[in-house]
Short mmCIF file of C-alpha atoms in Angstrom, two decimals:
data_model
loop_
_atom_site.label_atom_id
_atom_site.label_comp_id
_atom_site.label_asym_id
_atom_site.label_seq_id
_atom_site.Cartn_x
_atom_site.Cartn_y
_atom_site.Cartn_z
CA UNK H 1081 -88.64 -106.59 -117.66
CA UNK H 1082 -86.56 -104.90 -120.04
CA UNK H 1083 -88.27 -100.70 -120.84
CA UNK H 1084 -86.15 -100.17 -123.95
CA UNK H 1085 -84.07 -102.82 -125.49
CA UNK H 1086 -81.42 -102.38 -128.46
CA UNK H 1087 -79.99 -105.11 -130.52
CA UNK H 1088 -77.38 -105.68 -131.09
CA UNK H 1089 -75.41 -104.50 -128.36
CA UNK H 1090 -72.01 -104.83 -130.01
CA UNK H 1091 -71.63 -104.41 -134.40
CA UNK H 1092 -68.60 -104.58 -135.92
CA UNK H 1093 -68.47 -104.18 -139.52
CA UNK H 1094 -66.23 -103.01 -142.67
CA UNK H 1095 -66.74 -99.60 -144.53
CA UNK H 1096 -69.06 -99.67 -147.29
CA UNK H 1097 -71.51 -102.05 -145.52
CA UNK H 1098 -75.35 -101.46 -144.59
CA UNK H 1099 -76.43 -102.77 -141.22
CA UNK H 1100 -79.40 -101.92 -139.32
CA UNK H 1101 -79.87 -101.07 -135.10
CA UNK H 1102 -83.28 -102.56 -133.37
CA UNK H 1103 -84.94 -100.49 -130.98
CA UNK H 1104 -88.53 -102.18 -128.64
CA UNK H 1105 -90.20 -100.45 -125.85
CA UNK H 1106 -92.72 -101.99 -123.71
CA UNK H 1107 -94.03 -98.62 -122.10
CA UNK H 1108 -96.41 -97.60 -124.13
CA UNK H 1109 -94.57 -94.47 -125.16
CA UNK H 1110 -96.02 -92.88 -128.20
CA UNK H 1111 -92.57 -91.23 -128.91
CA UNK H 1112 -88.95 -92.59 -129.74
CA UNK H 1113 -85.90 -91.26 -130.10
CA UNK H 1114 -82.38 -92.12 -131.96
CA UNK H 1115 -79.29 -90.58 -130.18
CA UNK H 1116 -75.45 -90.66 -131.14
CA UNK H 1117 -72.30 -91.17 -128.81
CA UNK H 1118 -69.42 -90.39 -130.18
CA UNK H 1119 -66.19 -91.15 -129.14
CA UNK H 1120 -65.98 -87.56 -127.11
CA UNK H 1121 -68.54 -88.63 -124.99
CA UNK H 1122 -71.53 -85.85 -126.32
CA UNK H 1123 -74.66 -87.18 -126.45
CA UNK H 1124 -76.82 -85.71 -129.63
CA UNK H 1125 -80.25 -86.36 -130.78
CA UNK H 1126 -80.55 -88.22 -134.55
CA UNK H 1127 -84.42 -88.39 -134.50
CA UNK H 1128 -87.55 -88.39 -133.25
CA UNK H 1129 -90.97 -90.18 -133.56
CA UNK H 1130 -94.50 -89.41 -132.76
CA UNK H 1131 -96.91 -92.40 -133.39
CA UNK H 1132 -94.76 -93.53 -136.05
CA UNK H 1133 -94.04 -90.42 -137.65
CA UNK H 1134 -91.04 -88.63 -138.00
CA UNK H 1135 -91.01 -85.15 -135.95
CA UNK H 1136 -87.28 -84.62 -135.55
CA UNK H 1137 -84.06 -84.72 -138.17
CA UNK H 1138 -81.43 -83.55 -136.80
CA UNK H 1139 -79.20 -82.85 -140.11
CA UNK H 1140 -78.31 -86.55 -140.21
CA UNK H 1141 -77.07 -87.87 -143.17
CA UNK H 1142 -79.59 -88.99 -145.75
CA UNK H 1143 -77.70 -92.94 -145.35
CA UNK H 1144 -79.39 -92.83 -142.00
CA UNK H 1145 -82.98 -93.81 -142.41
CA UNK H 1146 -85.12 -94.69 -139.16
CA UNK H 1147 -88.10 -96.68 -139.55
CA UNK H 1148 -91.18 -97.15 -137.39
CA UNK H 1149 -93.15 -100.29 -138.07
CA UNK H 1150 -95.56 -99.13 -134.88
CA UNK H 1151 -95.24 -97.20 -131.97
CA UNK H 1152 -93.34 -99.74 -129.72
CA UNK H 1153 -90.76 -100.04 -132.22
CA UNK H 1154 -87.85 -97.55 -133.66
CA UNK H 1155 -84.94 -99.23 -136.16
CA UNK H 1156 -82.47 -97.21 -137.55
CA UNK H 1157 -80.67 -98.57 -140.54
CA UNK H 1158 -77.21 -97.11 -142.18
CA UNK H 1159 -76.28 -97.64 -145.89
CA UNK H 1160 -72.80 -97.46 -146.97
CA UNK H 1161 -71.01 -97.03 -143.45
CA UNK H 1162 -67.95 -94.80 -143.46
CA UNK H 1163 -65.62 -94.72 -140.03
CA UNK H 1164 -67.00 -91.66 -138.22
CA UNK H 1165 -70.24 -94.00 -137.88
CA UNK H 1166 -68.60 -95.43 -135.43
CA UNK H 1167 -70.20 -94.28 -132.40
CA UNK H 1168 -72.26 -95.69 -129.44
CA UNK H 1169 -76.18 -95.31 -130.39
CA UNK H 1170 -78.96 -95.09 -128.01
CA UNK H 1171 -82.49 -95.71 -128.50
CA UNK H 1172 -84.83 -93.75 -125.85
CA UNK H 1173 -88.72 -93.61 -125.20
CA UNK H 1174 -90.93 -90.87 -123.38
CA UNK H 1175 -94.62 -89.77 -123.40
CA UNK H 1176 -95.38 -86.41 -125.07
CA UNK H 1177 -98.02 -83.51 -124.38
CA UNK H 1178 -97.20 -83.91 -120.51
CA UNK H 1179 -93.92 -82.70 -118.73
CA UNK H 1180 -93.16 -86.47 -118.38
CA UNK H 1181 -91.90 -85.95 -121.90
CA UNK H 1182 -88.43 -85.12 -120.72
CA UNK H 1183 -88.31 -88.65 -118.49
CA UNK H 1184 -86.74 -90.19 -121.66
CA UNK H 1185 -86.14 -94.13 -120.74
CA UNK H 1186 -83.15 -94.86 -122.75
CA UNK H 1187 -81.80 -98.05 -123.91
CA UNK H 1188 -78.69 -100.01 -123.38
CA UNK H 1189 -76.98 -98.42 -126.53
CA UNK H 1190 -75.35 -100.11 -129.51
CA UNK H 1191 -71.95 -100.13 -129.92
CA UNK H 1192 -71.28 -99.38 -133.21
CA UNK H 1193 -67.23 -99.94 -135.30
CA UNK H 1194 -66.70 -99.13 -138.44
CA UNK H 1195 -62.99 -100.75 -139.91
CA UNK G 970 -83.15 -73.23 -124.49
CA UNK G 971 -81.69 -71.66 -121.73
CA UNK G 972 -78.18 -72.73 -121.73
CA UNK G 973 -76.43 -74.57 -118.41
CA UNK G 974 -73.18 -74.57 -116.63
CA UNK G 975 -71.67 -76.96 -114.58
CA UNK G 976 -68.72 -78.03 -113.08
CA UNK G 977 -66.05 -80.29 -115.32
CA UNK G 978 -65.72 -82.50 -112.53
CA UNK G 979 -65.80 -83.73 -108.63
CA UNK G 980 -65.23 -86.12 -106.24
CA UNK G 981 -67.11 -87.46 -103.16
CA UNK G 982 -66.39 -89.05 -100.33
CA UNK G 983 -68.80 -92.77 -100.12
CA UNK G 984 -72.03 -92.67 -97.64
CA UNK G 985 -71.34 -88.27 -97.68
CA UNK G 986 -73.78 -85.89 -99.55
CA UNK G 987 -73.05 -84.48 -103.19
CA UNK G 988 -73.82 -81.56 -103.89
CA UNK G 989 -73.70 -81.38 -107.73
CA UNK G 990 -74.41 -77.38 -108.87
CA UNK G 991 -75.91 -76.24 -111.97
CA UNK G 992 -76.15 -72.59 -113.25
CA UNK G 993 -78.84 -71.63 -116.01
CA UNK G 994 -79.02 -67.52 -115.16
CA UNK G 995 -81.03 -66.91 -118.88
CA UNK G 996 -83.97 -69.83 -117.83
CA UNK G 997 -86.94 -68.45 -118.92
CA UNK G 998 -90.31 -68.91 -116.50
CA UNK G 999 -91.77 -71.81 -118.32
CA UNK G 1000 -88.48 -73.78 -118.50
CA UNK G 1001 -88.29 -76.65 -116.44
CA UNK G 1002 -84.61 -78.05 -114.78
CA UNK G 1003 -83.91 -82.01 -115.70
CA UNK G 1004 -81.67 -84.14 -114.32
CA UNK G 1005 -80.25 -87.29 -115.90
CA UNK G 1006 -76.95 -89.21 -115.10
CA UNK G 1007 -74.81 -91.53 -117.34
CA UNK G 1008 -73.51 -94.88 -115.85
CA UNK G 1009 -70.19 -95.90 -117.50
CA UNK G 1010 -71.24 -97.97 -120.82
CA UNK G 1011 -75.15 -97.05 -120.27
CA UNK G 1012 -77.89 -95.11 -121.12
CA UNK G 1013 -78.55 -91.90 -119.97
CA UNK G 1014 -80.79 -91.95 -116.78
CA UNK G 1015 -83.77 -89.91 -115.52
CA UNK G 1016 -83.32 -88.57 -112.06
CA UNK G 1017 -85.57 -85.37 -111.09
CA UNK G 1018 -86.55 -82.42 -112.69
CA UNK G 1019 -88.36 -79.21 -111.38
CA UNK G 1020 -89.94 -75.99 -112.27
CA UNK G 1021 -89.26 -73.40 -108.77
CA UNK G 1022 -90.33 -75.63 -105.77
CA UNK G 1023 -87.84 -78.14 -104.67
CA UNK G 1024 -88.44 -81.30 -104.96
CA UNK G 1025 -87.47 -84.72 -103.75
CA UNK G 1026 -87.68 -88.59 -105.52
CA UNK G 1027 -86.09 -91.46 -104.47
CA UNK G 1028 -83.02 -91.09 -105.64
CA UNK G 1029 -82.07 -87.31 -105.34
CA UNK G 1030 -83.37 -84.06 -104.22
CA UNK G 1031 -83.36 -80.44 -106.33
CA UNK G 1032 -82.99 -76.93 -104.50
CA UNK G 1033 -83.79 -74.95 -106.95
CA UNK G 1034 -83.00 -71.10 -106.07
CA UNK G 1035 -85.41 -68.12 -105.32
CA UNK G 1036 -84.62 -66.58 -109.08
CA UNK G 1037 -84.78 -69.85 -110.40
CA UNK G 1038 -80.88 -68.91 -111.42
CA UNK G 1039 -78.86 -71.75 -110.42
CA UNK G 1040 -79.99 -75.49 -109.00
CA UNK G 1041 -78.48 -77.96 -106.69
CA UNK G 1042 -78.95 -81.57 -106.63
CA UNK G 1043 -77.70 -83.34 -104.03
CA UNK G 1044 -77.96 -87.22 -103.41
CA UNK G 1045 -78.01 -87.85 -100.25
CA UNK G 1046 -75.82 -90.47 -99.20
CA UNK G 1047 -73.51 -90.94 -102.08
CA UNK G 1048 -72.34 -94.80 -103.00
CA UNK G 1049 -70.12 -95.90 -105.35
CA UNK G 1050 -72.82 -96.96 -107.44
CA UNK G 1051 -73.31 -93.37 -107.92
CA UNK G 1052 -70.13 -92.85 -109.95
CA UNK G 1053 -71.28 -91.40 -113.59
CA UNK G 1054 -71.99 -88.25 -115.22
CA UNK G 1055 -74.52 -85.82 -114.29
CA UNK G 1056 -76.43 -83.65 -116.82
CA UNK G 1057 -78.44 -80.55 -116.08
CA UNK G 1058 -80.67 -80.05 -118.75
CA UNK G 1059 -83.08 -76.73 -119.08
CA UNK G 1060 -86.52 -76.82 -121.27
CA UNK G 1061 -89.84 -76.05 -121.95
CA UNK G 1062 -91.72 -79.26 -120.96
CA UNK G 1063 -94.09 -79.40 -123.67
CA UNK G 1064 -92.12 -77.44 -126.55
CA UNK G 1065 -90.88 -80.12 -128.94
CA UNK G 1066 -89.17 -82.86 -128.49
CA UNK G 1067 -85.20 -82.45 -128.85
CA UNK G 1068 -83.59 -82.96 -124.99
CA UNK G 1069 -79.61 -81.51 -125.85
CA UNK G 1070 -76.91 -82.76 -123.20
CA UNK G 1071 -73.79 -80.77 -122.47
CA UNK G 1072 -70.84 -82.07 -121.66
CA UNK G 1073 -72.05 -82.90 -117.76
CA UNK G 1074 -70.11 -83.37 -114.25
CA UNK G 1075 -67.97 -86.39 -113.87
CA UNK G 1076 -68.96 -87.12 -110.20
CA UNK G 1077 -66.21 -89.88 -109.11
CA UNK G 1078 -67.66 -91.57 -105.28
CA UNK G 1079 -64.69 -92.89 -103.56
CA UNK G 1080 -64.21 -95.12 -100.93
#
């Protein structure tokens, strides 16, 4: 049984395009995050949700919008896509108010190219 | 957060002990010391974490010193399987919700 699972895996797409990143979790984690890759290998934190609402925004760019439907699930879609998108982005779960908040399960990642 | 330093990288010899060394010298009492790895072309993984007792999982085991200064982790019988990069991480555990990685240890197991 898959903890966190991101589709698509791979997304290739031209500049200019919108295209949207699906996040589940089947742990009953109240909180979910959005992380970047980039191609230097740092790992940063986009967002954060609490029981569908947003509690972290890390200066992203307003053409990244996440969206919470419920608690299990965390999409992240991009307007307008512009090459330094390109990046490998990571969905991740954990379970505030207890220091089993920082055991973040984290997804399989989305690879993400811009052309 | 108190900030970490670790080693750029290191290698291990397969079925030895790695001892992978973290310094956080400005980690404030309530700051707690994570460990997470990253697998080639995966996502991040949870390991251990720890407060000042060591403390032992599974998959790794955390000295953490006297003054709470520096940390060790040390897997145990290293496999190749165990090739990735290893993040110390220090934070409050219940002070918001941002978890920042550095730039890690490339730990490279060989045969």
């Amino acid at each position: 049984d898959t903890a966190v699972s991101q589709t698509p895996k791979y997304l290739v797409t031209q500049m200019g395009n919108d295209k949207s990143i699906k996040c589940e979790q089947n742990l009953g984690h109240d909180t979910m995050y959005w992380y970047k890759q980039d191609s230097k290998k740092f790992l940063k934190i986009m967002f954060s949700y609490n029981n569908k609402e947003l509690i972290i925004n890390e200066t992203v760019p307003n053409r990244f919008s996440p969206k919470s439907p419920d608690k299990a699930h965390l999409n992240l879609h991009i307007n307008s896509l512009e090459l330094g998108d390109s990046a490998v982005y990571f969905c991740a779960s954990s379970q505030p108010w207890t220091p089993r908040l920082w055991e973040q399960f984290f997804g399989p990642g989305t690879r993400l190219t811009v052309l | 957060d108190a900030k970490t330093t670790q080693p750029t990288s290191m290698d291990c010899a397969e079925g030895r002990a790695a001892n992978l060394p973290c310094n956080h010298s400005t980690i404030s009492g309530n700051e707690y010391v994570y460990w997470y790895r990253q697998i080639h072309s995966q996502g991040p993984q949870y390991i251990i974490h720890g407060l000042k007792n060591n403390e032992t999982n599974e998959m790794a085991s955390l000295i953490i010193t006297e003054d709470r200064k520096s940390s060790t982790l040390i897997l145990p019988h290293a496999t190749l399987r165990d090739t990735a990069v290893y993040y110390c991480i220090v934070r409050v555990a219940l002070n918001d919700y941002k978890l920042s990685f550095g730039a890690g240890t490339t730990v490279t197991v060989r045969a």
